[in-house]
Short mmCIF file of C-alpha atoms in Angstrom, two decimals:
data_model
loop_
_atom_site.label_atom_id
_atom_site.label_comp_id
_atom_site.label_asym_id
_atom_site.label_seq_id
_atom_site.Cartn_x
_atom_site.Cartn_y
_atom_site.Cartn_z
CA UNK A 237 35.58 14.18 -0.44
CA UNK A 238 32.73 12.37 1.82
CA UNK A 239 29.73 11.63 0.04
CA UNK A 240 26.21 13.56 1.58
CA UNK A 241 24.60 10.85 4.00
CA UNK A 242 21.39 12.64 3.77
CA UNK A 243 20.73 12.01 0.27
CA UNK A 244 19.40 8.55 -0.72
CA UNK A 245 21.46 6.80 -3.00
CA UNK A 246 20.41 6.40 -6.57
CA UNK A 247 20.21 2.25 -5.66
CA UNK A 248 18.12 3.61 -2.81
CA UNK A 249 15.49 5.84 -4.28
CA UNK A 250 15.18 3.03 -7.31
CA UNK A 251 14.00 0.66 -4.71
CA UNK A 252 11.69 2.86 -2.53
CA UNK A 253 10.20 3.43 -5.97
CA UNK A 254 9.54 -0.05 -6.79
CA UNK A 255 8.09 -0.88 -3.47
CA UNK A 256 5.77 1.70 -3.72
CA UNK A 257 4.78 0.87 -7.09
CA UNK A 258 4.37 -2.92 -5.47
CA UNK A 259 2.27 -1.97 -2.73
CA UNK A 260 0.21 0.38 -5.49
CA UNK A 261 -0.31 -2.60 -7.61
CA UNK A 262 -1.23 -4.92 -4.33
CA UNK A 263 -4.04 -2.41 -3.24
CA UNK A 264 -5.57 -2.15 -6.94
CA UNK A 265 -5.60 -6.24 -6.84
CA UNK A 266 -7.30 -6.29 -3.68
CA UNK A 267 -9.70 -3.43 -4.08
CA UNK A 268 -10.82 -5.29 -7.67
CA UNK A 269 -11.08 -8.53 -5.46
CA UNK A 270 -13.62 -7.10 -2.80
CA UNK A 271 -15.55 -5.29 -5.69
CA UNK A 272 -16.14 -8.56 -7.92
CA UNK A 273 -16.26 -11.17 -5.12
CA UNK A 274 -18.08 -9.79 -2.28
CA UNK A 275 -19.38 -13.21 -1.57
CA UNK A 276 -16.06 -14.53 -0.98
CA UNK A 277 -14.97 -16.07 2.37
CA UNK A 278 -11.80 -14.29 1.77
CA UNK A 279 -13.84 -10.77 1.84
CA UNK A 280 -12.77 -9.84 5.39
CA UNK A 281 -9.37 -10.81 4.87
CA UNK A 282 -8.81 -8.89 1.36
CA UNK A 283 -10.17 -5.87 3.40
CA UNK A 284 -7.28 -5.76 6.22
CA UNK A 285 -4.81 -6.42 4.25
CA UNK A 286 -5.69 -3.90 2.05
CA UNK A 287 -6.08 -1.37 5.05
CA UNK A 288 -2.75 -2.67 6.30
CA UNK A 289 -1.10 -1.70 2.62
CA UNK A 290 -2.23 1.47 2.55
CA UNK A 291 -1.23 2.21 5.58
CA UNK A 292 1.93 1.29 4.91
CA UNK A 293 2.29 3.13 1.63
CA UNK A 294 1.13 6.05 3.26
CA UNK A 295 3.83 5.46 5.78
CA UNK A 296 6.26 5.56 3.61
CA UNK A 297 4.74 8.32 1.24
CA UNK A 298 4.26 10.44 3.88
CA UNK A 299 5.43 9.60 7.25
CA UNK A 300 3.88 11.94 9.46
CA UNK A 301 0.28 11.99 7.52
CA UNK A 302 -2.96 10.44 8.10
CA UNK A 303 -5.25 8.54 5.75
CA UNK A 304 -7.50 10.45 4.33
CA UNK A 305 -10.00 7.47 3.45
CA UNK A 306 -12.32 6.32 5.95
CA UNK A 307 -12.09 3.66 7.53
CA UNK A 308 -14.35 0.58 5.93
CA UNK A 309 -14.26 2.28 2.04
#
């Protein structure tokens, strides 16, 4: 019997999982960054990168949304 190719493997699912939960911890690091060290030189930087993580953990959370936050929060 030929297994379903539409549904993700266990293995598979496990892993989506853990990169989410990687790019969820990522965005609360840099988020605490720009909120405590707004003086930094790094500020700019912490603040596309963590526009470029959530955008791509809404990617992959929902592929065909938008962001809901606006742009510079």
């Amino acid at each position: 019997m030929a297994a379903d190719t539409d549904t993700p493997s266990l293995e598979a699912g496990a892993e989506w999982e853990r990169t989410l939960d990687r790019l969820e911890a990522r965005m609360e690091a840099l988020q605490f960054s720009l909120r405590t060290r707004r003086a930094s030189p790094r500020f700019e930087l912490w603040r596309h990168d963590l526009r470029e993580t959530r955008e791509t953990w809404l990617r992959l959370v929902d592929p065909g949304g938008q962001d809901p936050t606006p742009e510079g929060s």
